[in-house]
Short mmCIF file of N, CA and C in Angstrom, two decimals:
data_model
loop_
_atom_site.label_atom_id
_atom_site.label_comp_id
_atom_site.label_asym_id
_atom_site.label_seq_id
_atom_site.Cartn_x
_atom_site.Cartn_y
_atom_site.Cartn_z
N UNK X 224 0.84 -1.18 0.00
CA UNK X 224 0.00 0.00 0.00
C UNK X 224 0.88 1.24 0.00
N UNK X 225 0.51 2.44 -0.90
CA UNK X 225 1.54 3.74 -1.08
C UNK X 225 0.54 4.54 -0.24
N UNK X 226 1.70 5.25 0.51
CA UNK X 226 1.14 6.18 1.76
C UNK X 226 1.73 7.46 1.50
N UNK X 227 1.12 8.25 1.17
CA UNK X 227 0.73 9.37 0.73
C UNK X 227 1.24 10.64 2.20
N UNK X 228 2.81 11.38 1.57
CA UNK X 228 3.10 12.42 2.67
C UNK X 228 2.31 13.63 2.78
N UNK X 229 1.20 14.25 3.56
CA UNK X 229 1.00 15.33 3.30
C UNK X 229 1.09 16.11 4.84
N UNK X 230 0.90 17.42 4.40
CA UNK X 230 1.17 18.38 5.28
C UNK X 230 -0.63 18.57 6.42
N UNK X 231 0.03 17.86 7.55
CA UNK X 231 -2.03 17.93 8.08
C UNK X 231 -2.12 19.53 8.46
N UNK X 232 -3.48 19.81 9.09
CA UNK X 232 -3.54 20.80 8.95
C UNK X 232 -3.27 21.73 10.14
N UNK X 233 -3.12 20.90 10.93
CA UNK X 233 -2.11 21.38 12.55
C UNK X 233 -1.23 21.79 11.94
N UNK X 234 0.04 21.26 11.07
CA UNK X 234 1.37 21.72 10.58
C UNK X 234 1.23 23.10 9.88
N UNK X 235 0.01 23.37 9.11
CA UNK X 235 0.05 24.29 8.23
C UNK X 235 -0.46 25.50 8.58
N UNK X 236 -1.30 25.37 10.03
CA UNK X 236 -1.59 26.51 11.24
C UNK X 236 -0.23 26.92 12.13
N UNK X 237 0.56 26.17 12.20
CA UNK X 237 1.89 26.40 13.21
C UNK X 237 2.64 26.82 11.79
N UNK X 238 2.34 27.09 10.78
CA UNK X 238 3.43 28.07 9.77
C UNK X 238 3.62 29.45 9.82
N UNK X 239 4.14 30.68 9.95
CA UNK X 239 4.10 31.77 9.33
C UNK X 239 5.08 31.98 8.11
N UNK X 240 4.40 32.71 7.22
CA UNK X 240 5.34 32.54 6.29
C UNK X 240 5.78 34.66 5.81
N UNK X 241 7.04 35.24 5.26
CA UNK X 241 7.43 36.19 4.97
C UNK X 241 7.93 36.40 3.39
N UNK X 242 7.74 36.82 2.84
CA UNK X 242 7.78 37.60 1.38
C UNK X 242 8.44 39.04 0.83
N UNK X 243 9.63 38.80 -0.12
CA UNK X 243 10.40 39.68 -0.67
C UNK X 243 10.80 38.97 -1.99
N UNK X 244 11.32 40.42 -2.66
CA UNK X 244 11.76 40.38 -3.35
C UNK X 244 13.33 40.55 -3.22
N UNK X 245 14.13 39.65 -3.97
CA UNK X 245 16.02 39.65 -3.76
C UNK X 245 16.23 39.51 -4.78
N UNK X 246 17.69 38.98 -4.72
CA UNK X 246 18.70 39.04 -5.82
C UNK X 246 19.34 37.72 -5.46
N UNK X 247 19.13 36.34 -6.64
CA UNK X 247 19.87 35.24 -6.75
C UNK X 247 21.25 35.35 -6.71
N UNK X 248 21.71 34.46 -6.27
CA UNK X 248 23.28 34.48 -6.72
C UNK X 248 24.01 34.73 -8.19
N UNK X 249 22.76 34.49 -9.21
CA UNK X 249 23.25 34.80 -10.62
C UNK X 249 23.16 35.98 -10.80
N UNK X 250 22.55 37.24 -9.57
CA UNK X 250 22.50 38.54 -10.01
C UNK X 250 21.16 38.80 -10.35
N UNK X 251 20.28 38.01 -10.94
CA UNK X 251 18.80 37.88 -11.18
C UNK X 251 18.01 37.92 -10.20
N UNK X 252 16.51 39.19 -10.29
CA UNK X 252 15.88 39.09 -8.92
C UNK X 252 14.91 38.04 -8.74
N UNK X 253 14.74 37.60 -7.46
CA UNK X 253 14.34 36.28 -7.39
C UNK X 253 13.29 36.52 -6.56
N UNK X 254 12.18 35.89 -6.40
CA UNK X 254 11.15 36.39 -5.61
C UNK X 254 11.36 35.43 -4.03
N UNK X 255 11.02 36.11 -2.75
CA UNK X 255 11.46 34.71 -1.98
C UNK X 255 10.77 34.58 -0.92
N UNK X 256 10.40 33.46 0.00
CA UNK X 256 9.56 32.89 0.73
C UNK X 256 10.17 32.48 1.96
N UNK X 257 10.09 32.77 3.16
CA UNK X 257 10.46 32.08 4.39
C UNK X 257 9.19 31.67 5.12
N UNK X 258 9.87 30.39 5.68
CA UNK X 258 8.35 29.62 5.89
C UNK X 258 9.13 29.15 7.54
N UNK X 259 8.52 29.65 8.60
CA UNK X 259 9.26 29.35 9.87
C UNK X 259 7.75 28.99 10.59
N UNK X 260 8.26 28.15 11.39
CA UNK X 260 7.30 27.61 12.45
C UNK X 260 6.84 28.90 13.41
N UNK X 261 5.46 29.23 14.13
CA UNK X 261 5.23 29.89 15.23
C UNK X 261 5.89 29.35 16.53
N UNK X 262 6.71 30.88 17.12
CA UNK X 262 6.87 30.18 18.81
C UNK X 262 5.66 29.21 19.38
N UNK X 263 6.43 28.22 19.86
CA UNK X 263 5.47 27.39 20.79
C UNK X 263 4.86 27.55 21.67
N UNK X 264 3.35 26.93 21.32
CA UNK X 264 2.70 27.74 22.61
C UNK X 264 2.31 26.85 23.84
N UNK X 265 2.56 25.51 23.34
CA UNK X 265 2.33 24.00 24.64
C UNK X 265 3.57 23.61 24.94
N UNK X 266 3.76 23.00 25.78
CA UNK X 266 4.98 22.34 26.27
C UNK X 266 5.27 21.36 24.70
N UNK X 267 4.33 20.92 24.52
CA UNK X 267 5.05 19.65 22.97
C UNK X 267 5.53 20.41 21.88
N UNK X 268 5.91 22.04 21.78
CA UNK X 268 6.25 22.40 20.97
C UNK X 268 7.56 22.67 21.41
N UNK X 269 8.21 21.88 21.67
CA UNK X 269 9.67 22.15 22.34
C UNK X 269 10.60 22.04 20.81
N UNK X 270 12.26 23.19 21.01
CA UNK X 270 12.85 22.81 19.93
C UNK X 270 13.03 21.75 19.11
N UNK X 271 13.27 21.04 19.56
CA UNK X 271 13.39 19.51 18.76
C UNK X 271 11.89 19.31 17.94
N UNK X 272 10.75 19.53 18.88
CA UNK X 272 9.22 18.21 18.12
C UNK X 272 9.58 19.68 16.90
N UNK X 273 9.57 21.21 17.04
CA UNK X 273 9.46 22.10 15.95
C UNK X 273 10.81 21.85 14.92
N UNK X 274 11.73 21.51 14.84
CA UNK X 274 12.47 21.27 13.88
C UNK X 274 11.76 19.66 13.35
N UNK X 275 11.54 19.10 14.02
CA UNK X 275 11.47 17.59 13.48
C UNK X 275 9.85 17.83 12.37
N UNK X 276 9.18 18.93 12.76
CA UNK X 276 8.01 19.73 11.88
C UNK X 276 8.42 20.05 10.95
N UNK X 277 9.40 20.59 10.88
CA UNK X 277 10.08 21.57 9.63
C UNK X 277 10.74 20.70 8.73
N UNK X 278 11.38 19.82 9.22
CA UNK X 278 12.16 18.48 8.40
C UNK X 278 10.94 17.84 7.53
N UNK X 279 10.14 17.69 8.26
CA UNK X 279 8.89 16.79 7.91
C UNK X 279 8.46 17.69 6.40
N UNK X 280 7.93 19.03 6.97
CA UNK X 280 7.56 19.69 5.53
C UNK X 280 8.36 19.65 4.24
N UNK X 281 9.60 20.14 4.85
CA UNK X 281 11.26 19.51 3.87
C UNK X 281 10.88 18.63 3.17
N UNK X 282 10.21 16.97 3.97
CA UNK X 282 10.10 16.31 3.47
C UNK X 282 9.56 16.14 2.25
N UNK X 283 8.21 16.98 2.64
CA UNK X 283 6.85 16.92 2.21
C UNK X 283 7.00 17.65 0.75
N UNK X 284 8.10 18.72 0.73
CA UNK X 284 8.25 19.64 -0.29
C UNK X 284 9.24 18.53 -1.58
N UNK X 285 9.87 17.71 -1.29
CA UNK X 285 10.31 16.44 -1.66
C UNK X 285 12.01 16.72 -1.88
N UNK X 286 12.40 17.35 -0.53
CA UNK X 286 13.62 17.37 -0.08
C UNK X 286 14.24 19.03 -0.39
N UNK X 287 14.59 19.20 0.69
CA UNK X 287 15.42 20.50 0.46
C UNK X 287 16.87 20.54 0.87
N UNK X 288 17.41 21.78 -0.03
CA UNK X 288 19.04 21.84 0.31
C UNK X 288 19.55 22.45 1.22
N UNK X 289 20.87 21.81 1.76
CA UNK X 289 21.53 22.97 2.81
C UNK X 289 22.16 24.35 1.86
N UNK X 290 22.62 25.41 2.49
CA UNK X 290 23.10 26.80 1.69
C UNK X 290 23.92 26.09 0.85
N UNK X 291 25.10 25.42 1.21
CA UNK X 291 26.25 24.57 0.53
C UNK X 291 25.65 23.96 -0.88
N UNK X 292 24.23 23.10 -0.87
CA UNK X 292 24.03 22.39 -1.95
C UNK X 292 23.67 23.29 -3.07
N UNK X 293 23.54 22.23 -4.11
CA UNK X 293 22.49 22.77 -5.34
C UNK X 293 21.50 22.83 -4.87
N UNK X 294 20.21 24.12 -5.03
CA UNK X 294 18.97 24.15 -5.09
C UNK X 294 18.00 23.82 -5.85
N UNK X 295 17.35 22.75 -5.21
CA UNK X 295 16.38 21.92 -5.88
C UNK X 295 15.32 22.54 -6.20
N UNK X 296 14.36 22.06 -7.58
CA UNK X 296 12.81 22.58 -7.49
C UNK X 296 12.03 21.70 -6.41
N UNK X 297 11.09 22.47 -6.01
CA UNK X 297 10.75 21.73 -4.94
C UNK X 297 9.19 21.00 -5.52
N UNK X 298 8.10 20.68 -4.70
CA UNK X 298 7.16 19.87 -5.45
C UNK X 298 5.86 20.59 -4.96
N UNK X 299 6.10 21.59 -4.38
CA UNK X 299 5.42 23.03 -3.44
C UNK X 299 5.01 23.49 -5.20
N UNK X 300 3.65 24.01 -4.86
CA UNK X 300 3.27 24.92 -6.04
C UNK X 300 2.82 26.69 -5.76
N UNK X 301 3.39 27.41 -6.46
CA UNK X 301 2.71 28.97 -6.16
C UNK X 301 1.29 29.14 -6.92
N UNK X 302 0.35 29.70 -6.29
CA UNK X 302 -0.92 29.95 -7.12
C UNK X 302 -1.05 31.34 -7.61
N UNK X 303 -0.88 32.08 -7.60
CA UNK X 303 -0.97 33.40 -7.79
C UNK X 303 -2.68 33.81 -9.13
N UNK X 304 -3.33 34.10 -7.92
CA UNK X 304 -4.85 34.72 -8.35
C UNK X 304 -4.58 36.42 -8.23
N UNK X 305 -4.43 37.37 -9.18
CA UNK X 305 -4.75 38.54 -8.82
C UNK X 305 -3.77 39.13 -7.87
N UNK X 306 -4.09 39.66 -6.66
CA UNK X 306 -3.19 40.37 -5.76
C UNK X 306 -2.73 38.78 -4.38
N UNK X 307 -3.39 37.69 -4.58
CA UNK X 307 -3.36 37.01 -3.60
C UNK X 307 -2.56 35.52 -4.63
N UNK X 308 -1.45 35.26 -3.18
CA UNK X 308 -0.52 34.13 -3.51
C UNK X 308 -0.69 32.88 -2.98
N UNK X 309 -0.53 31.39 -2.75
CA UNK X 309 -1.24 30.39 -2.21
C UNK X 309 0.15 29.42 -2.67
N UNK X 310 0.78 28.91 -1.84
CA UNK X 310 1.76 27.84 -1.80
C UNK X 310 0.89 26.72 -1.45
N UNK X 311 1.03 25.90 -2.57
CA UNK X 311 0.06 24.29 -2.53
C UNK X 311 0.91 23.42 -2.41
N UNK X 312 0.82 22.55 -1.37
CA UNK X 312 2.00 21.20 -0.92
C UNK X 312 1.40 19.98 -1.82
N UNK X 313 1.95 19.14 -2.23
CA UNK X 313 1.86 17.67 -3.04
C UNK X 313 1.02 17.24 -2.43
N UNK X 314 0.20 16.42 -2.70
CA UNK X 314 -0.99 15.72 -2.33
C UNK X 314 -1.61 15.98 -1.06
N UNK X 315 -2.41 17.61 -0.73
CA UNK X 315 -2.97 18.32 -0.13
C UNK X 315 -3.76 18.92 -0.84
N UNK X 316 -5.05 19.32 -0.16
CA UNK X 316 -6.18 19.63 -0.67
C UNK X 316 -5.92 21.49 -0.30
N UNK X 317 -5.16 21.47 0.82
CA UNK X 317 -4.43 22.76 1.73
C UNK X 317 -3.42 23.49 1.43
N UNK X 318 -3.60 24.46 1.08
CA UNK X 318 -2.26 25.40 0.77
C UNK X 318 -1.91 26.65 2.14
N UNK X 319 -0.85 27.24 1.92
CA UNK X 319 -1.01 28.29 2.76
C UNK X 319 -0.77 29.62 2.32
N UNK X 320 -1.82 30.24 2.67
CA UNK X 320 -1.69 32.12 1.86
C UNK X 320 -0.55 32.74 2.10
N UNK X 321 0.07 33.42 1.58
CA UNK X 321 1.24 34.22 1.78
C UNK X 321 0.99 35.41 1.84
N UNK X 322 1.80 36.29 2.14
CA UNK X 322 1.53 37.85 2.15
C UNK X 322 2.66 38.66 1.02
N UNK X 323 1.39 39.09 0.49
CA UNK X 323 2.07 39.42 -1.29
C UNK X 323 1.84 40.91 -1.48
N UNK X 324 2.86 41.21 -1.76
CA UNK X 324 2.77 42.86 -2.54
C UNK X 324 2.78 42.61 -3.69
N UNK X 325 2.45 43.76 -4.32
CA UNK X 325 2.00 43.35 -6.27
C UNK X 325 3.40 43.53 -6.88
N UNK X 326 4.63 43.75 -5.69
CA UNK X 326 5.86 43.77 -6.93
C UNK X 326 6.39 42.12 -6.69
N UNK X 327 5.84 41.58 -5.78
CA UNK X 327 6.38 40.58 -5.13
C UNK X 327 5.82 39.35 -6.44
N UNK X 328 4.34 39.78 -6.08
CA UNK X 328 3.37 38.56 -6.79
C UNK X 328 3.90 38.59 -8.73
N UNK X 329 4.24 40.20 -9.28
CA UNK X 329 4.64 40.52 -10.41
C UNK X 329 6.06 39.73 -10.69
N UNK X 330 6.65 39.16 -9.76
CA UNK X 330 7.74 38.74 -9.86
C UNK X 330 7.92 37.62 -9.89
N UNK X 331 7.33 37.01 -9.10
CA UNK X 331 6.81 35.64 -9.33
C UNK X 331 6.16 35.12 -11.03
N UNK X 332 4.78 36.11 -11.11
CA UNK X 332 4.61 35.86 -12.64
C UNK X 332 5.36 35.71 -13.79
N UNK X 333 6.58 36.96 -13.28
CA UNK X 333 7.31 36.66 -14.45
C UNK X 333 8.33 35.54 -15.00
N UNK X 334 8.96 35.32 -13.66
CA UNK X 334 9.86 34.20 -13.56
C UNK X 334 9.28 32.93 -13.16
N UNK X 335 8.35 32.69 -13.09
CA UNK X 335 7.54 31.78 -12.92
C UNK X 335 8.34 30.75 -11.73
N UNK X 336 8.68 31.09 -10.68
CA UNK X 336 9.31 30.74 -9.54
C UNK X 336 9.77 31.53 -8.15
N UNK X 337 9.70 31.53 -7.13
CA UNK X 337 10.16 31.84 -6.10
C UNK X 337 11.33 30.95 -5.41
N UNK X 338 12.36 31.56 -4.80
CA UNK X 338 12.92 31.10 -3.77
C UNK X 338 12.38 31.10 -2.53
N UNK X 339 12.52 29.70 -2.36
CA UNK X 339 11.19 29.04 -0.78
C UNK X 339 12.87 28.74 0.08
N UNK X 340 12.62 29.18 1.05
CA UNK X 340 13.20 28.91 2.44
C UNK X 340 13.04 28.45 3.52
N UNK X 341 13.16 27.32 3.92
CA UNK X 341 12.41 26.32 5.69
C UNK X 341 13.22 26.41 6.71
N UNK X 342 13.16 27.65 7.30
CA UNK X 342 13.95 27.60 9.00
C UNK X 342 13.29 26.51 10.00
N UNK X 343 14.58 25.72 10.54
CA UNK X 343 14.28 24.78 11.46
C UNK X 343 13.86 25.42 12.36
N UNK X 344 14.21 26.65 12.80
CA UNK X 344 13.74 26.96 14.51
C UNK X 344 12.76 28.23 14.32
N UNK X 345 11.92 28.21 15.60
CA UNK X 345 10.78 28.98 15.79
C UNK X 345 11.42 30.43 15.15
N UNK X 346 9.94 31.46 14.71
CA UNK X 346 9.87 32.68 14.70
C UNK X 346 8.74 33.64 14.57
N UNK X 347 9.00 34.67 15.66
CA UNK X 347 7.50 35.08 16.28
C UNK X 347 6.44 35.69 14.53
N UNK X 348 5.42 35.48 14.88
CA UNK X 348 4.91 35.75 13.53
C UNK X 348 4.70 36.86 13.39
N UNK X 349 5.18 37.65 14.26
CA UNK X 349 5.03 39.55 13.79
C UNK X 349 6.04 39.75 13.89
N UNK X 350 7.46 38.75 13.25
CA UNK X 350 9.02 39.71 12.95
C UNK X 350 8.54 40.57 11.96
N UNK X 351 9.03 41.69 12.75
CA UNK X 351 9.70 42.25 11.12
C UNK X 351 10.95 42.35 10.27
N UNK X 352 10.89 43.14 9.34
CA UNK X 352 12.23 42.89 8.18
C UNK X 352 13.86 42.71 9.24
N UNK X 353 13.68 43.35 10.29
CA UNK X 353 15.14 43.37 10.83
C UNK X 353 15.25 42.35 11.72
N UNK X 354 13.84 41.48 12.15
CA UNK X 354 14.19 40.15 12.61
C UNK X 354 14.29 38.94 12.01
N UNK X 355 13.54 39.30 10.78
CA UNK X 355 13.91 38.12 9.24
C UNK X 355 15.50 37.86 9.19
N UNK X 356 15.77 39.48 8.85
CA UNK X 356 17.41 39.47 8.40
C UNK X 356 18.33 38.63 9.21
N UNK X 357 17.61 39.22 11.31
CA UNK X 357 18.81 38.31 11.80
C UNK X 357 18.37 36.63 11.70
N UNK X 358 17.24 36.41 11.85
CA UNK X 358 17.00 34.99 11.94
C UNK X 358 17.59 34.30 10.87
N UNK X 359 17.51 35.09 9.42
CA UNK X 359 18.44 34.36 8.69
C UNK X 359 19.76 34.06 8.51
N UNK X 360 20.00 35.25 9.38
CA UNK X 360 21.71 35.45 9.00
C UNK X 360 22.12 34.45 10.14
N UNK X 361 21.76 34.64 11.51
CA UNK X 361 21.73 33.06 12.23
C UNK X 361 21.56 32.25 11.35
N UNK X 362 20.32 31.43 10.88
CA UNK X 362 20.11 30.26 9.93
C UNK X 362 21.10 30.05 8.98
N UNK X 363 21.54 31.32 8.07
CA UNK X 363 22.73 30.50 7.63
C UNK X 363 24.35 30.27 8.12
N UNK X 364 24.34 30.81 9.48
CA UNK X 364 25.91 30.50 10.14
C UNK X 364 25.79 29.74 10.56
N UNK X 365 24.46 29.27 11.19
CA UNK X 365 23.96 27.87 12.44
C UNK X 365 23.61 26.36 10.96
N UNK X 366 23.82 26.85 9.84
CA UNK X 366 23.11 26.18 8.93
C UNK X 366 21.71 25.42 9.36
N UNK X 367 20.97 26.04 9.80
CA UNK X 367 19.72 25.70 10.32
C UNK X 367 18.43 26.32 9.13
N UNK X 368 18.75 25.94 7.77
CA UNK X 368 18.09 26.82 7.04
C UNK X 368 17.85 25.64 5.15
N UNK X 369 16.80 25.42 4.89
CA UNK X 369 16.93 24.49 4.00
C UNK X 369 16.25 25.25 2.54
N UNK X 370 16.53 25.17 1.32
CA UNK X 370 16.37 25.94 0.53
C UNK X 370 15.78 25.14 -0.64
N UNK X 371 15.04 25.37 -1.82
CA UNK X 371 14.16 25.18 -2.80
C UNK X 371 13.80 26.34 -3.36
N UNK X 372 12.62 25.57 -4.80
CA UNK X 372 12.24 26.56 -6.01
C UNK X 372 10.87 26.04 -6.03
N UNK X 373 10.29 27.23 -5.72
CA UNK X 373 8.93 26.42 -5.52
C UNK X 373 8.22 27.76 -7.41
N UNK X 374 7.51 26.52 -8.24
CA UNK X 374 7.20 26.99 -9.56
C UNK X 374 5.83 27.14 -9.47
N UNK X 375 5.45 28.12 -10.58
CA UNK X 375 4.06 28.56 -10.45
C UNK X 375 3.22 27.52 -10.72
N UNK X 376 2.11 27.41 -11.09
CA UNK X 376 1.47 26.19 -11.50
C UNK X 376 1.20 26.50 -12.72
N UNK X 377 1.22 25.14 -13.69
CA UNK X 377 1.08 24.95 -15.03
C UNK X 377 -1.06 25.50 -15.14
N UNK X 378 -1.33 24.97 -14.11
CA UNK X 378 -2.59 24.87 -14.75
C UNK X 378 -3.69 25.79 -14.00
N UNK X 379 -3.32 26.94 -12.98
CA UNK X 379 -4.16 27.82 -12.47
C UNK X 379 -3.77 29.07 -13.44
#
């Protein structure tokens, strides 16, 4: 029997996710996605069960890279309706909304891809831009930070 990974919908309520526009390593602007778990709010959300969450989605996205590797496409889809964006996981009926500015979502259209990012460790869901920056810049010295290409969809 094939058993089917998906993201339930506890996992996809404990997400917050953040949105910009950057610059790839080829110099090309790249549209990009950080997808970090909410601080825990029960005792079972201790560091470990929230990274072993984040691995899981990793999973779910059908593997992501450390900074070091090649960056994979991932199996995550972008929906982009109008002013509103929707990351759809592989065999989920559930996506999760993102928060899109129209240069963000315009950027996406064009390149028909975003750079998706999965921090292992918690982050409060009202950082702003200067707590993104450090959480990342931690994530990538702590290499606690897994990376993908998540593509628009062929058929929305």
């Amino acid at each position: 029997m094939l058993t089917r990974i998906t993201p339930d919908t506890g996992l996809l309520s404990s997400l917050s996710a953040w949105t910009w526009p950057g610059i790839a390593p080829d110099g090309r602007q790249v549209a990009h996605i950080l997808l970090a778990h909410r601080l825990g709010r029960t005792s079972h959300d201790t560091p470990e069960a929230i990274e072993a969450r984040m691995r899981h989605l990793a999973q779910i996205l059908g593997g992501l890279a450390q900074a070091q590797d090649s960056v994979p496409d991932t199996q995550g889809t972008l929906v982009t309706i109008g002013p509103r964006s929707l990351l759809k996981f592989p065999g989920s009926r559930w996506g999760l909304r993102l928060p899109a500015h129209p240069q963000w979502t315009r950027l996406v259209q064009d390149s028909t891809r975003a750079a998706l990012i999965v921090g292992l460790d918690p982050l409060a869901q009202s950082a702003d831009a200067v707590r993104v920056d450090a959480y990342l810049d931690a994530g990538i010295t702590a290499d606690r930070l897994l990376f993908g290409f998540a593509r628009t969809s062929r058929t929305a």
